[in-house]
Amino acid sequence: MKPLQVGLLGIGTVGSGTWNVLSRNQEEITRRAGRGIEIAVVADKDEARARQVVGEKARISADAFAVVRDPSIDIVVELIGGYTVAKDLVLAAIESGKHVVTANKALLATHGTEIFAAAQRKGVMVGFEAAVAG
């Protein structure tokens, strides 16, 4: 079965940690979940920093909105923080029929009701466990 394709938004401290954990644990993730998870594209305004972290193992984009609209992406992981652009990106991902994972406490505290309602309407999930007790 083809691995789930992930678009990772933000490759700062949390994003690079997420990249490293998912990369390092590919075999175990596939064994436990029955399907692999592959970060296919990383979006960050600082493309040079992104390239330093991921090398040639994923596409790099400065346009996070292009990532959330990319039909090949199954899941969007939002790790950019804040609640303005992050909200727009999460809602665009949901509107595109993508599941979303976020560690963004401010986003959920401010716009959680709207985000969860949109996800319910589109039949997608919003994972937020990383935002709890952070």
CSV table of N, CA, C and O in Angstrom, one decimal:
chain,number,residue,atom,x,y,z
A,1,MET,N,0.8,-1.2,0.0
A,1,MET,CA,0.0,0.0,0.0
A,1,MET,C,0.9,1.2,0.0
A,1,MET,O,1.9,1.3,0.7
A,2,LYS,N,0.5,2.2,-0.8
A,2,LYS,CA,1.3,3.5,-0.9
A,2,LYS,C,1.3,4.2,0.4
A,2,LYS,O,0.3,4.3,1.1
A,3,PRO,N,2.5,4.8,0.8
A,3,PRO,CA,2.5,5.5,2.1
A,3,PRO,C,1.6,6.8,2.0
A,3,PRO,O,1.4,7.3,1.0
A,4,LEU,N,1.1,7.1,3.2
A,4,LEU,CA,0.3,8.4,3.3
A,4,LEU,C,1.3,9.5,3.0
A,4,LEU,O,2.4,9.5,3.4
A,5,GLN,N,0.9,10.5,2.2
A,5,GLN,CA,1.7,11.6,1.8
A,5,GLN,C,1.4,12.8,2.6
A,5,GLN,O,0.3,13.3,2.7
A,6,VAL,N,2.5,13.3,3.3
A,6,VAL,CA,2.3,14.4,4.2
A,6,VAL,C,2.9,15.7,3.7
A,6,VAL,O,4.0,15.7,3.1
A,7,GLY,N,2.2,16.8,3.9
A,7,GLY,CA,2.8,18.1,3.6
A,7,GLY,C,3.1,18.7,5.0
A,7,GLY,O,2.2,18.9,5.8
A,8,LEU,N,4.3,19.0,5.3
A,8,LEU,CA,4.7,19.6,6.5
A,8,LEU,C,4.9,21.1,6.4
A,8,LEU,O,5.7,21.5,5.6
A,9,LEU,N,4.2,21.9,7.2
A,9,LEU,CA,4.2,23.3,7.1
A,9,LEU,C,5.0,23.8,8.2
A,9,LEU,O,4.5,23.8,9.4
A,10,GLY,N,6.2,24.3,8.0
A,10,GLY,CA,7.1,24.8,9.0
A,10,GLY,C,8.2,23.8,9.4
A,10,GLY,O,7.9,22.7,9.7
A,11,ILE,N,9.4,24.3,9.2
A,11,ILE,CA,10.6,23.4,9.5
A,11,ILE,C,11.5,24.0,10.6
A,11,ILE,O,12.7,23.8,10.6
A,12,GLY,N,10.9,24.7,11.5
A,12,GLY,CA,11.6,25.3,12.6
A,12,GLY,C,11.9,24.2,13.6
A,12,GLY,O,12.1,23.0,13.3
A,13,THR,N,12.0,24.6,14.9
A,13,THR,CA,12.3,23.6,15.9
A,13,THR,C,11.4,22.4,16.0
A,13,THR,O,11.8,21.3,15.9
A,14,VAL,N,10.1,22.7,16.0
A,14,VAL,CA,9.1,21.6,16.1
A,14,VAL,C,9.0,20.8,14.8
A,14,VAL,O,9.0,19.6,14.7
A,15,GLY,N,9.0,21.6,13.7
A,15,GLY,CA,8.9,20.9,12.4
A,15,GLY,C,10.1,20.1,12.1
A,15,GLY,O,10.0,18.9,11.6
A,16,SER,N,11.4,20.5,12.4
A,16,SER,CA,12.5,19.7,12.2
A,16,SER,C,12.5,18.5,13.1
A,16,SER,O,12.9,17.4,12.7
A,17,GLY,N,12.0,18.6,14.3
A,17,GLY,CA,11.9,17.5,15.2
A,17,GLY,C,10.9,16.5,14.7
A,17,GLY,O,11.2,15.3,14.7
A,18,THR,N,9.8,17.0,14.1
A,18,THR,CA,8.8,16.1,13.5
A,18,THR,C,9.4,15.3,12.3
A,18,THR,O,9.3,14.1,12.2
A,19,TRP,N,10.1,16.1,11.5
A,19,TRP,CA,10.8,15.5,10.3
A,19,TRP,C,11.8,14.3,10.8
A,19,TRP,O,11.7,13.2,10.3
A,20,ASN,N,12.6,14.6,11.8
A,20,ASN,CA,13.6,13.7,12.3
A,20,ASN,C,12.9,12.4,12.9
A,20,ASN,O,13.3,11.3,12.6
A,21,VAL,N,11.9,12.6,13.7
A,21,VAL,CA,11.2,11.5,14.3
A,21,VAL,C,10.5,10.6,13.2
A,21,VAL,O,10.6,9.4,13.2
A,22,LEU,N,9.8,11.2,12.3
A,22,LEU,CA,9.1,10.4,11.2
A,22,LEU,C,10.1,9.7,10.3
A,22,LEU,O,9.9,8.6,9.9
A,23,SER,N,11.2,10.4,10.0
A,23,SER,CA,12.2,9.8,9.2
A,23,SER,C,12.9,8.6,9.9
A,23,SER,O,13.1,7.6,9.3
A,24,ARG,N,13.3,8.8,11.1
A,24,ARG,CA,14.0,7.8,11.9
A,24,ARG,C,13.2,6.6,12.1
A,24,ARG,O,13.7,5.5,12.3
A,25,ASN,N,11.9,6.7,12.2
A,25,ASN,CA,11.0,5.6,12.7
A,25,ASN,C,10.1,5.1,11.6
A,25,ASN,O,9.1,4.5,11.9
A,26,GLN,N,10.5,5.3,10.3
A,26,GLN,CA,9.7,4.8,9.2
A,26,GLN,C,9.3,3.3,9.3
A,26,GLN,O,8.1,3.0,9.1
A,27,GLU,N,10.2,2.5,9.6
A,27,GLU,CA,10.0,1.1,9.6
A,27,GLU,C,9.0,0.7,10.7
A,27,GLU,O,8.1,-0.1,10.5
A,28,GLU,N,9.2,1.3,11.9
A,28,GLU,CA,8.3,1.0,13.0
A,28,GLU,C,6.9,1.5,12.8
A,28,GLU,O,5.9,0.9,13.1
A,29,ILE,N,6.8,2.7,12.2
A,29,ILE,CA,5.5,3.3,11.9
A,29,ILE,C,4.7,2.4,10.9
A,29,ILE,O,3.6,2.1,11.1
A,30,THR,N,5.4,2.0,9.9
A,30,THR,CA,4.8,1.1,8.9
A,30,THR,C,4.3,-0.2,9.6
A,30,THR,O,3.2,-0.7,9.3
A,31,ARG,N,5.2,-0.8,10.4
A,31,ARG,CA,4.9,-2.0,11.1
A,31,ARG,C,3.6,-1.9,12.0
A,31,ARG,O,2.7,-2.7,11.9
A,32,ARG,N,3.6,-0.8,12.7
A,32,ARG,CA,2.5,-0.6,13.7
A,32,ARG,C,1.2,-0.2,13.0
A,32,ARG,O,0.1,-0.6,13.4
A,33,ALA,N,1.3,0.7,12.0
A,33,ALA,CA,0.1,1.3,11.4
A,33,ALA,C,-0.4,0.5,10.2
A,33,ALA,O,-1.5,0.7,9.7
A,34,GLY,N,0.5,-0.4,9.6
A,34,GLY,CA,0.2,-1.1,8.4
A,34,GLY,C,0.3,-0.3,7.2
A,34,GLY,O,0.0,-0.8,6.1
A,35,ARG,N,0.8,0.9,7.3
A,35,ARG,CA,1.0,1.8,6.2
A,35,ARG,C,2.0,2.8,6.5
A,35,ARG,O,2.0,3.4,7.6
A,36,GLY,N,2.9,3.1,5.6
A,36,GLY,CA,3.9,4.1,5.8
A,36,GLY,C,3.4,5.5,5.8
A,36,GLY,O,2.3,5.8,5.3
A,37,ILE,N,4.2,6.4,6.4
A,37,ILE,CA,3.9,7.8,6.4
A,37,ILE,C,5.1,8.5,5.8
A,37,ILE,O,6.2,8.4,6.4
A,38,GLU,N,5.0,9.2,4.7
A,38,GLU,CA,6.1,9.9,4.1
A,38,GLU,C,5.9,11.4,3.9
A,38,GLU,O,4.9,11.8,3.4
A,39,ILE,N,6.8,12.2,4.4
A,39,ILE,CA,6.8,13.6,4.2
A,39,ILE,C,7.2,13.9,2.8
A,39,ILE,O,8.4,13.7,2.5
A,40,ALA,N,6.2,14.2,2.0
A,40,ALA,CA,6.5,14.4,0.6
A,40,ALA,C,7.0,15.8,0.2
A,40,ALA,O,7.8,16.0,-0.7
A,41,VAL,N,6.5,16.8,1.0
A,41,VAL,CA,6.8,18.2,0.7
A,41,VAL,C,6.9,19.0,2.0
A,41,VAL,O,6.1,18.7,2.9
A,42,VAL,N,7.9,19.9,2.1
A,42,VAL,CA,8.0,20.7,3.3
A,42,VAL,C,7.9,22.2,2.8
A,42,VAL,O,8.5,22.6,1.9
A,43,ALA,N,7.0,22.9,3.5
A,43,ALA,CA,6.8,24.3,3.1
A,43,ALA,C,7.4,25.2,4.2
A,43,ALA,O,7.1,25.0,5.4
A,44,ASP,N,8.3,26.1,3.9
A,44,ASP,CA,8.8,27.1,4.8
A,44,ASP,C,9.3,28.3,4.0
A,44,ASP,O,9.8,28.1,2.9
A,45,LYS,N,9.1,29.5,4.6
A,45,LYS,CA,9.6,30.7,3.9
A,45,LYS,C,11.1,30.6,3.7
A,45,LYS,O,11.6,31.2,2.7
A,46,ASP,N,11.8,30.0,4.6
A,46,ASP,CA,13.3,29.9,4.5
A,46,ASP,C,13.6,28.6,3.8
A,46,ASP,O,13.9,27.5,4.4
A,47,GLU,N,13.6,28.6,2.5
A,47,GLU,CA,13.9,27.3,1.7
A,47,GLU,C,15.3,26.8,1.9
A,47,GLU,O,15.4,25.6,1.9
A,48,ALA,N,16.2,27.6,2.2
A,48,ALA,CA,17.6,27.2,2.4
A,48,ALA,C,17.7,26.4,3.7
A,48,ALA,O,18.3,25.3,3.8
A,49,ARG,N,17.0,26.9,4.8
A,49,ARG,CA,17.0,26.1,6.1
A,49,ARG,C,16.2,24.8,5.9
A,49,ARG,O,16.7,23.8,6.4
A,50,ALA,N,15.1,24.8,5.1
A,50,ALA,CA,14.4,23.6,4.9
A,50,ALA,C,15.3,22.6,4.2
A,50,ALA,O,15.3,21.4,4.5
A,51,ARG,N,16.0,23.0,3.2
A,51,ARG,CA,16.9,22.1,2.4
A,51,ARG,C,18.0,21.5,3.3
A,51,ARG,O,18.4,20.4,3.2
A,52,GLN,N,18.5,22.3,4.3
A,52,GLN,CA,19.5,21.8,5.2
A,52,GLN,C,19.0,20.7,6.1
A,52,GLN,O,19.7,19.7,6.3
A,53,VAL,N,17.7,20.8,6.4
A,53,VAL,CA,17.1,19.8,7.3
A,53,VAL,C,16.8,18.5,6.5
A,53,VAL,O,17.1,17.4,6.9
A,54,VAL,N,16.1,18.7,5.3
A,54,VAL,CA,15.6,17.5,4.6
A,54,VAL,C,16.4,17.0,3.5
A,54,VAL,O,16.2,15.9,3.0
A,55,GLY,N,17.4,17.8,3.1
A,55,GLY,CA,18.3,17.4,2.0
A,55,GLY,C,17.4,17.2,0.7
A,55,GLY,O,16.6,18.0,0.4
A,56,GLU,N,17.6,16.1,0.1
A,56,GLU,CA,16.9,15.8,-1.2
A,56,GLU,C,15.7,14.8,-0.9
A,56,GLU,O,15.2,14.3,-1.9
A,57,LYS,N,15.4,14.6,0.3
A,57,LYS,CA,14.4,13.5,0.7
A,57,LYS,C,13.0,14.0,0.5
A,57,LYS,O,12.1,13.2,0.6
A,58,ALA,N,12.7,15.3,0.3
A,58,ALA,CA,11.4,15.8,0.1
A,58,ALA,C,11.5,17.0,-0.8
A,58,ALA,O,12.5,17.7,-0.8
A,59,ARG,N,10.3,17.4,-1.4
A,59,ARG,CA,10.2,18.6,-2.1
A,59,ARG,C,10.2,19.8,-1.1
A,59,ARG,O,9.7,19.6,0.0
A,60,ILE,N,10.7,20.9,-1.5
A,60,ILE,CA,10.7,22.1,-0.7
A,60,ILE,C,9.8,23.2,-1.4
A,60,ILE,O,10.0,23.3,-2.7
A,61,SER,N,9.0,23.9,-0.7
A,61,SER,CA,8.2,25.0,-1.3
A,61,SER,C,8.2,26.1,-0.3
A,61,SER,O,8.1,25.9,0.9
A,62,ALA,N,8.2,27.3,-0.8
A,62,ALA,CA,8.0,28.5,0.0
A,62,ALA,C,6.5,28.9,0.0
A,62,ALA,O,6.1,29.7,0.8
A,63,ASP,N,5.7,28.2,-0.7
A,63,ASP,CA,4.3,28.4,-0.8
A,63,ASP,C,3.4,27.4,-0.1
A,63,ASP,O,3.1,26.3,-0.7
A,64,ALA,N,3.1,27.6,1.2
A,64,ALA,CA,2.4,26.7,2.0
A,64,ALA,C,1.0,26.5,1.4
A,64,ALA,O,0.4,25.4,1.5
A,65,PHE,N,0.4,27.5,0.8
A,65,PHE,CA,-1.0,27.3,0.2
A,65,PHE,C,-0.9,26.3,-0.9
A,65,PHE,O,-1.9,25.6,-1.1
A,66,ALA,N,0.1,26.3,-1.7
A,66,ALA,CA,0.2,25.3,-2.8
A,66,ALA,C,0.3,23.9,-2.2
A,66,ALA,O,-0.3,23.0,-2.8
A,67,VAL,N,0.9,23.8,-1.1
A,67,VAL,CA,1.0,22.4,-0.4
A,67,VAL,C,-0.4,22.0,0.0
A,67,VAL,O,-0.7,20.8,-0.2
A,68,VAL,N,-1.1,22.8,0.6
A,68,VAL,CA,-2.4,22.4,1.1
A,68,VAL,C,-3.4,22.1,0.0
A,68,VAL,O,-4.4,21.4,0.2
A,69,ARG,N,-3.2,22.7,-1.2
A,69,ARG,CA,-4.0,22.4,-2.3
A,69,ARG,C,-3.5,21.3,-3.2
A,69,ARG,O,-4.2,20.9,-4.1
A,70,ASP,N,-2.3,20.8,-2.9
A,70,ASP,CA,-1.7,19.7,-3.7
A,70,ASP,C,-2.5,18.4,-3.6
A,70,ASP,O,-2.7,17.9,-2.5
A,71,PRO,N,-3.1,17.9,-4.7
A,71,PRO,CA,-3.9,16.7,-4.7
A,71,PRO,C,-3.2,15.5,-4.2
A,71,PRO,O,-3.8,14.5,-3.8
A,72,SER,N,-1.9,15.5,-4.3
A,72,SER,CA,-1.1,14.3,-3.9
A,72,SER,C,-0.9,14.2,-2.4
A,72,SER,O,-0.5,13.2,-1.9
A,73,ILE,N,-1.2,15.3,-1.7
A,73,ILE,CA,-1.0,15.3,-0.2
A,73,ILE,C,-2.3,14.8,0.5
A,73,ILE,O,-3.4,15.3,0.2
A,74,ASP,N,-2.1,13.8,1.4
A,74,ASP,CA,-3.2,13.3,2.2
A,74,ASP,C,-3.4,14.0,3.5
A,74,ASP,O,-4.5,14.1,4.0
A,75,ILE,N,-2.3,14.4,4.2
A,75,ILE,CA,-2.3,14.9,5.5
A,75,ILE,C,-1.5,16.2,5.5
A,75,ILE,O,-0.3,16.2,5.0
A,76,VAL,N,-2.0,17.3,6.2
A,76,VAL,CA,-1.2,18.5,6.3
A,76,VAL,C,-0.8,18.6,7.8
A,76,VAL,O,-1.7,18.5,8.7
A,77,VAL,N,0.4,18.8,8.1
A,77,VAL,CA,0.9,19.0,9.5
A,77,VAL,C,1.3,20.4,9.6
A,77,VAL,O,2.3,20.9,9.0
A,78,GLU,N,0.5,21.2,10.4
A,78,GLU,CA,0.8,22.6,10.5
A,78,GLU,C,1.6,22.9,11.8
A,78,GLU,O,1.2,22.6,12.9
A,79,LEU,N,2.8,23.4,11.5
A,79,LEU,CA,3.7,23.7,12.7
A,79,LEU,C,4.3,25.1,12.5
A,79,LEU,O,5.5,25.3,12.9
A,80,ILE,N,3.6,26.0,12.0
A,80,ILE,CA,4.1,27.4,11.8
A,80,ILE,C,3.8,28.3,12.9
A,80,ILE,O,4.4,29.3,13.1
A,81,GLY,N,2.8,27.9,13.7
A,81,GLY,CA,2.4,28.8,14.9
A,81,GLY,C,1.6,30.0,14.5
A,81,GLY,O,1.2,30.2,13.4
A,82,GLY,N,1.2,30.7,15.6
A,82,GLY,CA,0.3,31.8,15.4
A,82,GLY,C,-1.1,31.4,15.0
A,82,GLY,O,-1.4,30.2,15.0
A,83,TYR,N,-1.9,32.4,14.7
A,83,TYR,CA,-3.3,32.0,14.4
A,83,TYR,C,-3.9,32.8,13.3
A,83,TYR,O,-5.1,32.9,13.2
A,84,THR,N,-3.1,33.5,12.5
A,84,THR,CA,-3.6,34.2,11.4
A,84,THR,C,-3.4,33.3,10.1
A,84,THR,O,-4.4,32.7,9.6
A,85,VAL,N,-2.2,33.3,9.6
A,85,VAL,CA,-1.9,32.5,8.4
A,85,VAL,C,-2.2,31.0,8.7
A,85,VAL,O,-2.7,30.3,7.9
A,86,ALA,N,-1.8,30.6,9.9
A,86,ALA,CA,-2.1,29.2,10.3
A,86,ALA,C,-3.5,28.8,10.1
A,86,ALA,O,-3.9,27.7,9.6
A,87,LYS,N,-4.4,29.7,10.6
A,87,LYS,CA,-5.9,29.4,10.4
A,87,LYS,C,-6.2,29.3,9.0
A,87,LYS,O,-7.0,28.4,8.6
A,88,ASP,N,-5.8,30.2,8.2
A,88,ASP,CA,-6.1,30.2,6.7
A,88,ASP,C,-5.6,28.9,6.1
A,88,ASP,O,-6.3,28.3,5.3
A,89,LEU,N,-4.4,28.5,6.5
A,89,LEU,CA,-3.8,27.3,5.9
A,89,LEU,C,-4.6,26.0,6.3
A,89,LEU,O,-4.9,25.1,5.5
A,90,VAL,N,-4.9,26.0,7.6
A,90,VAL,CA,-5.7,24.8,8.1
A,90,VAL,C,-7.1,24.7,7.5
A,90,VAL,O,-7.5,23.6,7.0
A,91,LEU,N,-7.7,25.8,7.4
A,91,LEU,CA,-9.1,25.8,6.8
A,91,LEU,C,-9.0,25.5,5.3
A,91,LEU,O,-9.8,24.8,4.7
A,92,ALA,N,-7.9,26.0,4.6
A,92,ALA,CA,-7.7,25.6,3.2
A,92,ALA,C,-7.5,24.1,3.0
A,92,ALA,O,-7.9,23.5,2.1
A,93,ALA,N,-6.7,23.6,3.9
A,93,ALA,CA,-6.4,22.1,3.9
A,93,ALA,C,-7.7,21.3,4.1
A,93,ALA,O,-7.9,20.4,3.3
A,94,ILE,N,-8.5,21.7,5.0
A,94,ILE,CA,-9.7,21.0,5.3
A,94,ILE,C,-10.6,21.2,4.1
A,94,ILE,O,-11.2,20.2,3.6
A,95,GLU,N,-10.7,22.3,3.5
A,95,GLU,CA,-11.6,22.6,2.3
A,95,GLU,C,-11.1,21.7,1.2
A,95,GLU,O,-11.9,21.3,0.4
A,96,SER,N,-9.8,21.4,1.1
A,96,SER,CA,-9.2,20.5,0.1
A,96,SER,C,-9.4,19.1,0.4
A,96,SER,O,-8.9,18.2,-0.3
A,97,GLY,N,-10.1,18.8,1.5
A,97,GLY,CA,-10.3,17.4,1.9
A,97,GLY,C,-9.2,16.7,2.6
A,97,GLY,O,-9.1,15.4,2.6
A,98,LYS,N,-8.3,17.4,3.2
A,98,LYS,CA,-7.1,16.8,3.8
A,98,LYS,C,-7.3,16.8,5.3
A,98,LYS,O,-7.8,17.7,5.9
A,99,HIS,N,-6.8,15.7,5.9
A,99,HIS,CA,-6.7,15.6,7.4
A,99,HIS,C,-5.6,16.6,7.8
A,99,HIS,O,-4.7,16.9,7.1
A,100,VAL,N,-5.7,17.1,9.0
A,100,VAL,CA,-4.8,18.1,9.5
A,100,VAL,C,-4.3,17.7,10.9
A,100,VAL,O,-5.1,17.1,11.7
A,101,VAL,N,-3.0,17.9,11.2
A,101,VAL,CA,-2.4,17.7,12.5
A,101,VAL,C,-1.8,19.0,12.8
A,101,VAL,O,-1.1,19.6,12.0
A,102,THR,N,-2.0,19.5,14.1
A,102,THR,CA,-1.4,20.7,14.5
A,102,THR,C,-1.0,20.6,16.0
A,102,THR,O,-1.6,19.9,16.8
A,103,ALA,N,0.1,21.3,16.3
A,103,ALA,CA,0.5,21.5,17.7
A,103,ALA,C,0.3,22.9,18.2
A,103,ALA,O,0.9,23.3,19.1
A,104,ASN,N,-0.6,23.6,17.5
A,104,ASN,CA,-0.8,25.0,17.6
A,104,ASN,C,-1.9,25.3,18.7
A,104,ASN,O,-3.1,25.4,18.3
A,105,LYS,N,-1.5,25.5,19.9
A,105,LYS,CA,-2.4,25.8,21.0
A,105,LYS,C,-3.2,27.1,20.7
A,105,LYS,O,-4.4,27.2,21.0
A,106,ALA,N,-2.5,28.1,20.3
A,106,ALA,CA,-3.1,29.4,20.1
A,106,ALA,C,-4.2,29.3,19.0
A,106,ALA,O,-5.3,29.9,19.2
A,107,LEU,N,-3.9,28.6,18.0
A,107,LEU,CA,-4.9,28.4,16.9
A,107,LEU,C,-6.1,27.8,17.4
A,107,LEU,O,-7.2,28.2,17.1
A,108,LEU,N,-6.0,26.7,18.1
A,108,LEU,CA,-7.1,25.9,18.6
A,108,LEU,C,-7.9,26.7,19.6
A,108,LEU,O,-9.1,26.6,19.7
A,109,ALA,N,-7.2,27.4,20.5
A,109,ALA,CA,-7.9,28.2,21.5
A,109,ALA,C,-8.7,29.3,20.9
A,109,ALA,O,-9.8,29.6,21.3
A,110,THR,N,-8.2,29.9,19.8
A,110,THR,CA,-8.9,31.0,19.2
A,110,THR,C,-9.9,30.6,18.1
A,110,THR,O,-11.0,31.2,18.0
A,111,HIS,N,-9.6,29.6,17.3
A,111,HIS,CA,-10.4,29.3,16.2
A,111,HIS,C,-10.8,27.8,16.2
A,111,HIS,O,-11.3,27.3,15.1
A,112,GLY,N,-10.7,27.1,17.3
A,112,GLY,CA,-11.0,25.7,17.3
A,112,GLY,C,-12.4,25.3,16.9
A,112,GLY,O,-12.6,24.4,16.1
A,113,THR,N,-13.4,26.0,17.4
A,113,THR,CA,-14.8,25.7,17.0
A,113,THR,C,-15.0,25.8,15.5
A,113,THR,O,-15.6,24.9,15.0
A,114,GLU,N,-14.5,26.8,14.9
A,114,GLU,CA,-14.6,27.0,13.4
A,114,GLU,C,-13.9,25.9,12.7
A,114,GLU,O,-14.4,25.3,11.7
A,115,ILE,N,-12.7,25.5,13.2
A,115,ILE,CA,-11.9,24.5,12.5
A,115,ILE,C,-12.5,23.1,12.6
A,115,ILE,O,-12.6,22.4,11.6
A,116,PHE,N,-13.0,22.8,13.8
A,116,PHE,CA,-13.6,21.5,14.0
A,116,PHE,C,-14.9,21.3,13.3
A,116,PHE,O,-15.2,20.3,12.7
A,117,ALA,N,-15.7,22.4,13.2
A,117,ALA,CA,-16.9,22.4,12.4
A,117,ALA,C,-16.6,22.2,10.9
A,117,ALA,O,-17.3,21.4,10.3
A,118,ALA,N,-15.6,22.9,10.4
A,118,ALA,CA,-15.2,22.7,9.0
A,118,ALA,C,-14.8,21.3,8.7
A,118,ALA,O,-15.2,20.7,7.7
A,119,ALA,N,-14.0,20.7,9.6
A,119,ALA,CA,-13.5,19.4,9.5
A,119,ALA,C,-14.7,18.4,9.5
A,119,ALA,O,-14.7,17.4,8.7
A,120,GLN,N,-15.7,18.6,10.4
A,120,GLN,CA,-16.8,17.7,10.4
A,120,GLN,C,-17.6,17.8,9.1
A,120,GLN,O,-18.0,16.8,8.6
A,121,ARG,N,-17.8,19.0,8.6
A,121,ARG,CA,-18.5,19.2,7.3
A,121,ARG,C,-17.8,18.4,6.2
A,121,ARG,O,-18.5,17.9,5.3
A,122,LYS,N,-16.5,18.5,6.1
A,122,LYS,CA,-15.7,17.9,5.0
A,122,LYS,C,-15.4,16.4,5.3
A,122,LYS,O,-14.9,15.7,4.4
A,123,GLY,N,-15.7,15.9,6.5
A,123,GLY,CA,-15.4,14.5,6.8
A,123,GLY,C,-14.0,14.2,7.0
A,123,GLY,O,-13.5,13.1,6.7
A,124,VAL,N,-13.2,15.1,7.5
A,124,VAL,CA,-11.8,14.9,7.8
A,124,VAL,C,-11.5,15.1,9.3
A,124,VAL,O,-12.3,15.6,10.0
A,125,MET,N,-10.3,14.6,9.7
A,125,MET,CA,-10.0,14.7,11.1
A,125,MET,C,-9.0,15.8,11.3
A,125,MET,O,-8.1,16.1,10.5
A,126,VAL,N,-9.0,16.3,12.5
A,126,VAL,CA,-8.0,17.3,13.0
A,126,VAL,C,-7.4,16.7,14.2
A,126,VAL,O,-8.0,16.4,15.3
A,127,GLY,N,-6.1,16.3,14.1
A,127,GLY,CA,-5.3,15.8,15.2
A,127,GLY,C,-4.6,16.9,16.0
A,127,GLY,O,-4.0,17.8,15.3
A,128,PHE,N,-4.7,16.9,17.3
A,128,PHE,CA,-4.2,18.0,18.0
A,128,PHE,C,-3.5,17.6,19.3
A,128,PHE,O,-3.2,18.4,20.2
A,129,GLU,N,-3.3,16.3,19.5
A,129,GLU,CA,-2.7,15.8,20.7
A,129,GLU,C,-1.4,16.5,21.1
A,129,GLU,O,-1.1,16.7,22.2
A,130,ALA,N,-0.6,16.9,20.1
A,130,ALA,CA,0.7,17.6,20.3
A,130,ALA,C,0.5,18.9,21.0
A,130,ALA,O,1.4,19.5,21.5
A,131,ALA,N,-0.8,19.5,20.9
A,131,ALA,CA,-1.0,20.8,21.5
A,131,ALA,C,-1.5,20.7,22.9
A,131,ALA,O,-1.6,21.7,23.6
A,132,VAL,N,-1.7,19.5,23.4
A,132,VAL,CA,-2.2,19.3,24.7
A,132,VAL,C,-1.1,19.2,25.7
A,132,VAL,O,-0.1,18.4,25.5
A,133,ALA,N,-1.1,20.0,26.8
A,133,ALA,CA,-0.1,19.9,27.9
A,133,ALA,C,1.3,20.2,27.4
A,133,ALA,O,2.3,19.7,27.9
A,134,GLY,N,1.4,21.0,26.3
A,134,GLY,CA,2.7,21.4,25.8
A,134,GLY,C,3.3,22.4,26.6
A,134,GLY,O,4.3,22.8,26.8
